[in-house]
CSV table of C-alpha atoms and ligand atoms in Angstrom, one decimal:
chain,number,residue,atom,x,y,z
A,1,MET,CA,13.0,113.2,-7.8
A,2,ARG,CA,9.7,112.0,-9.1
A,3,LEU,CA,9.2,108.4,-9.7
A,4,ILE,CA,6.0,106.4,-11.4
A,5,VAL,CA,6.0,103.1,-9.7
A,6,ILE,CA,4.2,100.1,-12.1
A,7,VAL,CA,2.0,97.8,-10.6
A,8,GLY,CA,0.0,94.9,-12.2
A,9,ALA,CA,0.1,91.3,-10.8
A,10,ARG,CA,-0.3,89.9,-7.1
A,11,PRO,CA,3.7,89.6,-6.3
A,12,ASN,CA,4.3,93.1,-7.6
A,13,PHE,CA,2.0,94.5,-4.6
A,14,ILE,CA,3.8,92.7,-2.1
A,15,LYS,CA,7.2,93.8,-3.6
A,16,VAL,CA,6.3,97.7,-3.5
A,17,GLY,CA,4.5,97.4,0.2
A,18,PRO,CA,7.6,98.1,2.0
A,19,LEU,CA,9.2,100.2,-0.7
A,20,LEU,CA,6.5,103.0,-0.8
A,21,PRO,CA,7.0,104.3,2.7
A,22,ALA,CA,11.0,104.5,2.4
A,23,LEU,CA,10.7,106.2,-0.9
A,24,ALA,CA,8.1,108.7,0.8
A,25,ALA,CA,10.4,109.0,4.2
A,26,ALA,CA,13.2,110.1,1.7
A,27,GLY,CA,11.2,112.9,0.1
A,28,ILE,CA,10.7,110.9,-3.5
A,29,ASP,CA,7.7,111.2,-4.7
A,30,ALA,CA,6.4,107.7,-6.0
A,31,PRO,CA,3.1,107.5,-7.1
A,32,ILE,CA,1.6,104.0,-8.4
A,33,ALA,CA,0.1,103.5,-11.8
A,34,HIS,CA,-1.8,99.9,-11.3
A,35,THR,CA,-2.1,98.2,-15.0
A,36,GLY,CA,-5.1,96.1,-14.1
A,37,GLN,CA,-3.1,92.8,-15.2
A,38,HIS,CA,-4.9,91.5,-12.0
A,39,TYR,CA,-7.9,93.0,-10.7
A,40,ASP,CA,-10.0,90.3,-8.3
A,41,GLN,CA,-10.6,91.7,-5.0
A,42,ALA,CA,-8.8,88.3,-3.8
A,43,MET,CA,-6.0,89.1,-6.3
A,44,SER,CA,-5.3,93.0,-6.1
A,45,ASP,CA,-7.4,94.7,-3.4
A,46,VAL,CA,-6.8,92.7,-0.5
A,47,PHE,CA,-2.9,93.7,-0.7
A,48,PHE,CA,-3.4,97.1,-0.7
A,49,ALA,CA,-5.2,96.8,2.6
A,50,ASP,CA,-2.9,94.1,4.1
A,51,LEU,CA,0.2,96.1,3.2
A,52,HIS,CA,-1.3,99.8,3.8
A,53,ILE,CA,-0.6,100.4,0.3
A,54,GLN,CA,-1.6,103.8,-1.1
A,55,PRO,CA,-4.8,103.6,-3.6
A,56,PRO,CA,-3.1,103.8,-7.1
A,57,LYS,CA,-3.2,107.3,-8.7
A,58,TRP,CA,-3.9,105.8,-12.2
A,59,LEU,CA,-5.8,102.4,-13.0
A,60,LEU,CA,-5.2,101.5,-16.3
A,61,GLY,CA,-7.7,98.5,-16.8
A,62,VAL,CA,-5.6,96.3,-19.1
A,63,GLY,CA,-7.0,93.1,-17.7
A,64,SER,CA,-6.7,89.5,-19.1
A,65,GLY,CA,-5.8,88.6,-22.2
A,66,THR,CA,-3.1,86.8,-24.6
A,67,HIS,CA,0.4,87.8,-23.6
A,68,ALA,CA,0.8,90.4,-26.8
A,69,VAL,CA,-2.6,91.5,-26.3
A,70,GLN,CA,-2.2,92.3,-22.5
A,71,THR,CA,1.7,93.8,-22.7
A,72,GLY,CA,0.6,95.9,-25.8
A,73,THR,CA,-2.4,97.2,-24.4
A,74,ALA,CA,-0.3,97.9,-21.1
A,75,MET,CA,2.2,99.6,-23.2
A,76,MET,CA,-0.1,102.1,-25.0
A,77,ARG,CA,-2.0,103.1,-21.9
A,78,LEU,CA,1.5,103.5,-20.2
A,79,GLU,CA,3.1,105.4,-23.3
A,80,GLU,CA,0.3,107.8,-23.0
A,81,LEU,CA,0.7,108.3,-19.3
A,82,PHE,CA,4.3,108.5,-19.1
A,83,ALA,CA,4.3,111.1,-22.3
A,84,GLU,CA,1.9,113.5,-20.2
A,85,GLU,CA,3.9,112.8,-17.0
A,86,ARG,CA,7.3,112.8,-17.9
A,87,PRO,CA,8.7,111.0,-14.8
A,88,ASP,CA,12.3,111.3,-13.6
A,89,ALA,CA,12.3,107.5,-13.9
A,90,VAL,CA,9.9,104.7,-13.9
A,91,LEU,CA,10.6,101.9,-11.5
A,92,VAL,CA,9.4,98.0,-12.0
A,93,VAL,CA,9.2,95.2,-9.9
A,94,GLY,CA,9.2,91.5,-10.6
A,95,ASP,CA,9.0,89.9,-13.9
A,96,VAL,CA,5.0,89.9,-15.2
A,97,ASN,CA,3.5,91.4,-18.2
A,98,SER,CA,3.1,94.7,-16.8
A,99,THR,CA,6.9,95.2,-15.7
A,100,LEU,CA,7.9,94.4,-19.6
A,101,ALA,CA,5.5,97.0,-20.9
A,102,ALA,CA,6.6,99.5,-18.5
A,103,ALA,CA,9.8,98.7,-19.1
A,104,LEU,CA,9.4,99.1,-23.1
A,105,ALA,CA,7.0,102.1,-22.9
A,106,ALA,CA,9.3,104.1,-20.6
A,107,ALA,CA,12.6,103.1,-22.6
A,108,LYS,CA,10.9,104.4,-26.0
A,109,LEU,CA,10.0,107.9,-24.6
A,110,GLN,CA,13.9,107.9,-23.1
A,111,ILE,CA,12.7,107.7,-19.7
A,112,PRO,CA,15.1,105.8,-17.2
A,113,VAL,CA,13.9,102.3,-16.2
A,114,VAL,CA,14.6,101.1,-12.6
A,115,HIS,CA,14.3,97.6,-12.1
A,116,LEU,CA,13.9,96.0,-8.7
A,117,GLU,CA,14.4,92.0,-8.6
A,118,ALA,CA,16.8,92.7,-11.6
A,119,GLY,CA,19.1,89.4,-12.8
A,120,LEU,CA,16.7,86.6,-11.5
A,121,ARG,CA,17.3,83.7,-14.5
A,122,SER,CA,16.1,80.5,-14.7
A,123,GLY,CA,17.8,79.8,-17.8
A,124,ASP,CA,14.4,78.6,-19.4
A,125,MET,CA,13.3,80.8,-22.4
A,126,SER,CA,9.6,78.8,-22.7
A,127,MET,CA,8.8,80.9,-19.4
A,128,PRO,CA,7.1,84.1,-20.2
A,129,GLU,CA,8.6,85.7,-17.0
A,130,GLU,CA,12.2,84.5,-18.3
A,131,VAL,CA,11.6,86.8,-21.5
A,132,ASN,CA,10.3,89.6,-19.3
A,133,ARG,CA,13.3,89.7,-17.1
A,134,LEU,CA,15.7,89.6,-19.8
A,135,VAL,CA,14.4,92.0,-21.8
A,136,THR,CA,13.4,94.5,-18.8
A,137,ASP,CA,17.2,94.1,-17.4
A,138,GLN,CA,18.3,95.1,-21.1
A,139,LEU,CA,16.2,98.3,-20.8
A,140,SER,CA,17.2,99.3,-17.4
A,141,ALA,CA,19.2,102.4,-16.4
A,142,MET,CA,19.5,101.0,-13.3
A,143,LEU,CA,19.2,97.6,-12.1
A,144,LEU,CA,18.7,96.8,-8.1
A,145,ALA,CA,19.7,93.0,-7.3
A,146,PRO,CA,18.3,90.5,-4.8
A,147,THR,CA,21.3,87.8,-4.8
A,148,GLU,CA,24.8,88.0,-5.7
A,149,ASP,CA,24.0,85.2,-8.6
A,150,ALA,CA,21.6,87.8,-10.1
A,151,VAL,CA,24.6,90.2,-9.7
A,152,THR,CA,26.7,87.5,-11.4
A,153,ASN,CA,24.1,87.1,-14.4
A,154,LEU,CA,23.8,90.5,-15.3
A,155,GLY,CA,27.6,90.7,-15.7
A,156,ARG,CA,27.8,87.7,-17.7
A,157,GLU,CA,24.8,89.5,-20.2
A,158,GLY,CA,27.1,92.5,-20.3
A,159,ILE,CA,25.7,95.1,-18.4
A,160,GLU,CA,28.0,97.4,-16.9
A,161,ALA,CA,28.9,96.7,-13.4
A,162,SER,CA,28.2,100.5,-12.4
A,163,ARG,CA,24.5,100.3,-13.1
A,164,VAL,CA,24.1,97.1,-10.9
A,165,HIS,CA,23.3,97.6,-7.3
A,166,PHE,CA,23.1,94.4,-4.9
A,167,VAL,CA,20.0,95.9,-2.6
A,168,GLY,CA,19.0,92.4,-1.4
A,169,ASN,CA,15.3,90.7,-1.6
A,170,ILE,CA,12.4,93.1,-0.9
A,171,MET,CA,10.2,89.8,-0.6
A,172,ALA,CA,12.1,89.1,2.7
A,173,GLU,CA,11.8,92.8,4.1
A,174,ALA,CA,7.9,92.7,2.9
A,175,LEU,CA,7.7,89.3,5.0
A,176,LEU,CA,9.8,90.7,8.0
A,177,ARG,CA,7.5,94.0,8.5
A,178,ASN,CA,4.5,91.8,8.4
A,179,VAL,CA,5.0,88.5,9.7
A,180,GLU,CA,4.8,90.1,13.4
A,181,ARG,CA,1.3,91.0,12.7
A,182,VAL,CA,0.0,87.6,12.3
A,183,ARG,CA,1.8,85.8,15.5
A,184,ASP,CA,-1.7,85.3,17.1
A,185,ARG,CA,-3.6,84.1,14.0
A,186,VAL,CA,-3.7,80.5,13.3
A,187,PRO,CA,-5.9,80.5,10.0
A,188,CYS,CA,-5.3,76.8,9.2
A,189,ARG,CA,-8.0,76.2,12.0
A,190,ASP,CA,-10.3,78.1,10.0
A,191,HIS,CA,-10.1,75.1,7.4
A,192,GLY,CA,-10.2,72.5,10.3
A,193,LEU,CA,-6.3,71.8,10.3
A,194,GLU,CA,-3.6,72.0,13.0
A,195,PRO,CA,-0.4,74.0,12.7
A,196,VAL,CA,2.5,71.3,11.2
A,197,GLU,CA,-0.2,68.5,10.2
A,198,TYR,CA,-0.7,69.8,6.6
A,199,VAL,CA,1.5,70.6,3.7
A,200,LEU,CA,0.4,74.0,1.7
A,201,ALA,CA,0.4,74.1,-2.1
A,202,THR,CA,0.3,76.6,-4.5
A,203,ILE,CA,0.3,75.7,-8.4
A,204,HIS,CA,0.0,78.4,-11.3
A,205,ARG,CA,2.6,78.1,-13.8
A,206,PRO,CA,1.5,77.4,-17.6
A,207,GLU,CA,4.4,74.4,-17.4
A,208,ASN,CA,2.3,72.6,-14.8
A,209,THR,CA,-1.2,73.9,-15.5
A,210,ASP,CA,-1.6,73.9,-19.1
A,211,HIS,CA,0.1,70.5,-19.6
A,212,PRO,CA,-2.7,67.8,-18.6
A,213,ASP,CA,-0.6,64.9,-17.9
A,214,ARG,CA,1.8,67.1,-15.6
A,215,LEU,CA,-1.3,68.5,-13.8
A,216,ALA,CA,-2.4,64.9,-13.2
A,217,HIS,CA,0.8,64.1,-11.7
A,218,VAL,CA,0.5,67.1,-9.5
A,219,ALA,CA,-2.7,66.0,-8.9
A,220,ALA,CA,-1.9,62.4,-8.1
A,221,ALA,CA,1.0,63.5,-5.7
A,222,LEU,CA,-1.1,66.1,-3.8
A,223,SER,CA,-3.8,63.4,-3.2
A,224,GLU,CA,-1.5,60.9,-1.8
A,225,ALA,CA,0.6,63.1,0.3
A,226,PRO,CA,1.0,61.7,3.8
A,227,LEU,CA,-0.5,64.9,5.2
A,228,PRO,CA,-3.6,67.0,3.9
A,229,VAL,CA,-3.0,69.3,1.6
A,230,LEU,CA,-4.4,73.2,1.9
A,231,MET,CA,-4.4,74.8,-1.7
A,232,PRO,CA,-5.4,78.1,-2.1
A,233,VAL,CA,-6.1,78.2,-6.0
A,234,HIS,CA,-5.0,80.8,-8.7
A,235,PRO,CA,-8.2,82.0,-10.6
A,236,ARG,CA,-6.3,80.5,-13.7
A,237,THR,CA,-5.8,76.9,-12.1
A,238,ARG,CA,-9.4,76.1,-10.8
A,239,PRO,CA,-10.8,75.1,-14.2
A,240,LEU,CA,-7.8,73.3,-15.2
A,241,LEU,CA,-7.9,71.4,-12.0
A,242,ALA,CA,-11.2,70.2,-12.5
A,243,THR,CA,-10.6,69.0,-15.9
A,244,ALA,CA,-7.4,66.7,-14.1
A,245,GLY,CA,-10.3,65.5,-11.8
A,246,ILE,CA,-9.6,67.7,-8.8
A,247,GLY,CA,-12.7,69.5,-7.4
A,248,ASP,CA,-13.9,70.2,-3.8
A,249,GLY,CA,-14.6,66.6,-3.1
A,250,THR,CA,-11.5,64.9,-3.7
A,251,PRO,CA,-9.6,63.0,-1.1
A,252,ASN,CA,-6.9,64.9,1.0
A,253,ILE,CA,-7.0,68.2,-0.7
A,254,ARG,CA,-8.6,71.2,0.3
A,255,LEU,CA,-9.1,73.6,-2.4
A,256,ILE,CA,-9.9,77.3,-1.3
A,257,ASP,CA,-9.8,80.8,-3.2
A,258,PRO,CA,-6.6,82.6,-2.8
A,259,VAL,CA,-6.4,84.5,0.2
A,260,GLY,CA,-4.9,87.6,1.4
A,261,TYR,CA,-0.8,88.4,1.8
A,262,LEU,CA,-0.8,88.0,5.9
A,263,GLU,CA,-3.1,84.8,6.0
A,264,MET,CA,-0.9,83.2,3.3
A,265,LEU,CA,2.1,84.3,5.5
A,266,ALA,CA,0.3,82.7,8.4
A,267,LEU,CA,-0.7,79.9,6.2
A,268,GLU,CA,3.3,79.3,5.1
A,269,ARG,CA,4.6,79.4,8.6
A,270,ASP,CA,2.2,77.1,10.0
A,271,ALA,CA,2.8,74.5,7.0
A,272,ALA,CA,4.5,71.2,7.5
A,273,ALA,CA,6.0,71.8,4.0
A,274,ILE,CA,5.0,73.5,1.2
A,275,ILE,CA,4.6,72.5,-2.6
A,276,THR,CA,4.8,75.2,-4.9
A,277,ASP,CA,5.8,76.5,-8.5
A,278,SER,CA,5.2,80.0,-7.0
A,279,GLY,CA,8.7,82.2,-7.0
A,280,GLY,CA,7.7,84.2,-4.0
A,281,VAL,CA,6.5,81.4,-2.2
A,282,GLN,CA,10.1,79.5,-2.7
A,283,GLU,CA,11.5,82.8,-1.2
A,284,GLU,CA,8.9,83.0,1.6
A,285,SER,CA,9.3,79.5,2.7
A,286,CYS,CA,13.1,79.8,3.1
A,287,MET,CA,12.5,82.8,5.4
A,288,LEU,CA,9.9,81.3,7.3
A,289,ARG,CA,12.1,77.9,7.9
A,290,THR,CA,9.1,76.0,6.2
A,291,PRO,CA,11.1,73.0,3.7
A,292,CYS,CA,9.9,73.6,0.6
A,293,VAL,CA,9.4,71.6,-2.9
A,294,THR,CA,9.4,73.3,-6.2
A,295,VAL,CA,7.6,71.8,-8.6
A,296,ARG,CA,9.4,73.1,-11.8
A,297,ARG,CA,11.9,72.4,-14.4
A,298,ASN,CA,14.3,74.7,-13.1
A,299,THR,CA,14.0,78.2,-11.0
A,300,GLU,CA,15.4,81.4,-11.0
A,301,ARG,CA,15.4,81.2,-7.0
A,302,TRP,CA,18.8,79.0,-7.0
A,303,VAL,CA,19.9,80.8,-3.9
A,304,THR,CA,17.1,78.8,-1.9
A,305,LEU,CA,18.4,75.5,-3.1
A,306,ASP,CA,21.9,76.5,-2.6
A,307,VAL,CA,20.9,77.1,1.4
A,308,GLY,CA,18.9,74.1,1.5
A,309,SER,CA,15.6,75.4,2.1
A,310,ASN,CA,14.0,74.3,-1.2
A,311,ARG,CA,14.1,70.9,-3.8
A,312,LEU,CA,13.4,71.2,-7.4
A,313,VAL,CA,11.4,68.3,-8.7
A,314,GLY,CA,9.8,67.7,-12.1
A,315,ALA,CA,6.1,67.4,-12.4
A,316,ASP,CA,6.2,63.7,-11.6
A,317,ARG,CA,4.2,62.2,-8.9
A,318,ASP,CA,6.7,60.1,-7.6
A,319,ALA,CA,9.2,62.8,-7.5
A,320,ILE,CA,7.1,65.0,-5.8
A,321,LEU,CA,6.3,62.6,-3.0
A,322,GLY,CA,10.0,62.0,-2.5
A,323,GLY,CA,10.7,65.9,-2.6
A,324,LEU,CA,8.0,66.0,0.2
A,325,SER,CA,9.4,63.0,2.4
A,326,GLU,CA,12.7,64.7,2.5
A,327,ALA,CA,10.9,68.3,3.2
A,328,LEU,CA,9.1,66.8,5.8
A,329,THR,CA,12.3,65.3,7.5
A,330,SER,CA,14.2,68.6,7.1
A,331,ASP,CA,15.8,69.9,10.1
A,332,ARG,CA,14.6,73.4,8.9
A,333,ARG,CA,18.1,74.8,9.4
A,334,TRP,CA,19.6,76.6,6.9
A,335,ASP,CA,21.6,80.0,6.2
A,336,LEU,CA,19.2,82.8,5.4
A,337,PRO,CA,20.8,84.3,1.8
A,338,PRO,CA,23.1,87.4,2.4
A,339,LEU,CA,20.7,90.9,2.1
A,340,TRP,CA,17.4,89.1,2.7
A,341,ASP,CA,16.7,91.4,5.5
A,342,ASP,CA,14.6,94.1,6.6
A,343,ARG,CA,16.8,96.9,5.0
A,344,VAL,CA,16.2,96.2,1.7
A,345,ALA,CA,14.3,99.4,0.7
A,346,GLN,CA,16.4,101.6,2.3
A,347,ARG,CA,19.1,100.4,-0.3
A,348,VAL,CA,17.2,100.9,-3.0
A,349,VAL,CA,16.4,104.8,-1.7
A,350,GLU,CA,20.2,105.1,-1.3
A,351,ALA,CA,21.1,103.4,-4.9
A,352,LEU,CA,18.6,106.1,-6.4
A,353,GLN,CA,19.9,108.9,-4.4
A,354,GLY,CA,23.1,107.9,-5.6
A,355,GLY,CA,22.3,107.3,-9.1
A,356,ILE,CA,20.8,110.3,-9.8
A,357,ALA,CA,23.3,111.2,-12.7
A,358,LEU,CA,22.9,107.8,-13.9
A,359,LEU,CA,19.4,108.3,-14.4
A,360,GLY,CA,19.9,111.1,-16.5
A,361,GLY,CA,18.5,108.9,-19.5
A,362,TYR,CA,19.4,107.2,-22.6
A,363,GLY,CA,21.1,110.1,-24.4
A,364,GLU,CA,20.1,111.1,-28.0
B,401,UD1,C1,0.8,86.3,-13.8
B,401,UD1,C2,2.4,86.4,-14.1
B,401,UD1,C3,3.5,85.1,-13.4
B,401,UD1,C4,2.9,85.3,-11.9
B,401,UD1,C5,1.5,85.4,-11.9
B,401,UD1,C6,1.3,85.8,-10.1
B,401,UD1,C7,2.7,86.9,-16.6
B,401,UD1,C8,3.2,86.3,-17.7
B,401,UD1,N1,2.4,86.1,-15.7
B,401,UD1,O1,0.3,85.2,-14.3
B,401,UD1,O2,4.4,85.5,-13.6
B,401,UD1,O3,3.5,84.5,-11.2
B,401,UD1,O4,0.7,86.5,-12.5
B,401,UD1,O5,-0.2,85.6,-9.7
B,401,UD1,O6,2.9,88.4,-16.2
B,401,UD1,N2,-7.7,85.9,-13.6
B,401,UD1,C9,-8.6,86.3,-12.9
B,401,UD1,N3,-8.4,87.1,-12.2
B,401,UD1,C10,-7.4,88.3,-11.8
B,401,UD1,C11,-6.5,88.0,-13.0
B,401,UD1,C12,-6.3,86.7,-13.7
B,401,UD1,O7,-9.6,85.3,-13.0
B,401,UD1,O8,-7.7,88.8,-11.1
B,401,UD1,C13,-7.2,84.7,-14.6
B,401,UD1,C14,-7.9,85.2,-15.9
B,401,UD1,O9,-8.8,84.1,-16.5
B,401,UD1,C15,-6.6,85.1,-16.7
B,401,UD1,C16,-5.6,84.2,-15.6
B,401,UD1,O10,-6.0,84.1,-14.7
B,401,UD1,O11,-6.7,84.8,-17.9
B,401,UD1,C17,-4.2,84.3,-16.1
B,401,UD1,O12,-3.9,85.7,-15.7
B,401,UD1,P1,-2.5,86.6,-16.1
B,401,UD1,O13,-2.2,88.0,-15.4
B,401,UD1,O14,-2.6,86.8,-17.4
B,401,UD1,O15,-1.2,85.3,-15.9
B,401,UD1,P2,-1.4,84.9,-14.6
B,401,UD1,O16,-1.3,83.3,-14.6
B,401,UD1,O17,-1.9,85.5,-13.3
B,402,UDP,N1,-0.1,84.6,-2.3
B,402,UDP,C1,-1.0,85.0,-1.4
B,402,UDP,N2,-2.1,84.2,-1.5
B,402,UDP,C2,-2.2,83.4,-2.3
B,402,UDP,C3,-1.1,82.8,-3.0
B,402,UDP,C4,0.2,83.7,-2.9
B,402,UDP,O1,-0.8,86.1,-1.0
B,402,UDP,O2,-3.5,82.8,-2.4
B,402,UDP,C5,1.1,85.3,-2.4
B,402,UDP,C6,2.7,84.8,-1.9
B,402,UDP,O3,2.7,84.5,-0.1
B,402,UDP,C7,3.8,85.5,-2.4
B,402,UDP,C8,3.4,86.0,-3.3
B,402,UDP,O4,1.5,85.9,-3.4
B,402,UDP,O5,3.9,86.7,-1.8
B,402,UDP,C9,3.6,85.1,-4.8
B,402,UDP,O6,2.7,85.3,-5.8
B,402,UDP,P1,2.8,84.6,-6.8
B,402,UDP,O7,2.7,83.0,-6.4
B,402,UDP,O8,1.1,84.4,-7.5
B,402,UDP,O9,3.6,85.0,-8.3
B,402,UDP,P2,5.1,84.6,-8.4
B,402,UDP,O10,6.1,84.9,-7.3
B,402,UDP,O11,5.0,83.4,-8.8
B,402,UDP,O12,5.7,85.5,-9.6
C-alpha cells in the first residue's frame, strides 16, 4: 500500500510524528508532502528535528494568504502531485486549510482520503477549522476518530459506521513517546521562572486575536494573573498583541518566540496552569495533569471538559481570572479519556490494513 501523508501546519507535524514509524514498520510506503502553510523555522523545521520526522519528499511552498488563496493554491499543487503519483490513498490529519485542500484535491481525483482526527465538532461554523472538519469528513473514505463523542458526531452526520474507526488520540501518543525525553529539562528557568510558579499561555485563534475588544480582555486578565505568565507567541498574534498594548515591557507577561515541541511539553508540564485557545494544548494539558482554562466560545475537545481537566471561559477578563483561580486550586485528579494512549498509531495501521477494500475508491 502506498499513501501520501499531508502536512502543512504546526499541529500536523506533531500528529504524524508517531504515525510514520508505525506505517514504516507495517511496510506501508508513506512519503510526506508538506504544503508549506507554515514555513518559519520555529513553526515547521523545529518539529521535524524534535520528532525525528523524515524530510518531506515534496515541498509545495504554498505559504500564507487568505483562506481561498491558501486552500486554492494548495489544491492546485496537490492535484498535480496526486495525478502524477496516483497513491492508493491520501492521509490527512487535523483541521487546517492544508487538510481540507488535500481532501478536496484527492476526492476529485477519486483517490480515497483517510482522515486522522475525524469527527471533532465545536458546532461553531464561524471557525475556519469547523468548516474544514465538516467537509474533510464528508469526503473521507476512512475516518479515524480520537474520542467517543467524535464517533457519535460522525454517526449523526450520516457517515456509515463501517468507515469509522475509534483509534484514540494521536496527540496523546506523541506526548507519551516524547515526554520522557524532557524529564531532566526545566526550560522555564531559561525565562527566569520556577516550576509551578508560572502560568503558560498561548493565544492564536482569530476569534480572540482579530477582535481588539476580546484581545484587550485577554491581555488584562494575563497582566492581572496571580502568577507571572509565560507566553510563546504565534507569529500571527504578536503584532495584534502590540495593538492591544501588550509588548515586551508589559508587567507580569513574558512574551517569547514560539518554542519547539519538546520545550513546549516541558513548559506545559511545569506550569501551575495553562490559559489557551489551542486545540492541541487543551489535550496536552489533560495528559500532563496541568489544569487548563480555554478562552473560547466553544470547543471541539469536549472530552477535556467532561473529564475535568479543562474549563471553558469567554474572552472576558473576570471570566478568565475566575477560571484561572479555579484551575490553580484543582486537585489535578481526573481520568484520561479512553484510548488516549501509546497504541494509537498501531490502531491506525490495523484500520488501514483491514480497510484496504474500503479504500478501493469512490466508484464511477
Ligand atoms: C493555522 C490553522 C489553525 C491552527 C494553527 C496552528 C487554518 C485555517 N488555521 O492557523 O487551525 O490552529 O495554524 O498553529 O488552517 N505566519 C508566519 N509564519 C509561519 C506561518 C504563519 O509568520 O510559518 C503568519 C502569517 O502572517 C500568516 C499568519 O501567521 O498570515 C496565519 O497563518 P495561517 O497558516 O494562515 O493560519 P494560522 O493562524 O497559523
Ligand atoms: N506548540 C509548540 N510550541 C508553541 C506552541 C504550541 O510546540 O510555541 C505545540 C503544542 O504543544 C501542540 C501544538 O503545537 O502540540 C498545537 O498547535 P497549535 O496550538 O498551533 O494549533 P491547534 O492545536 O490549536 O490547531
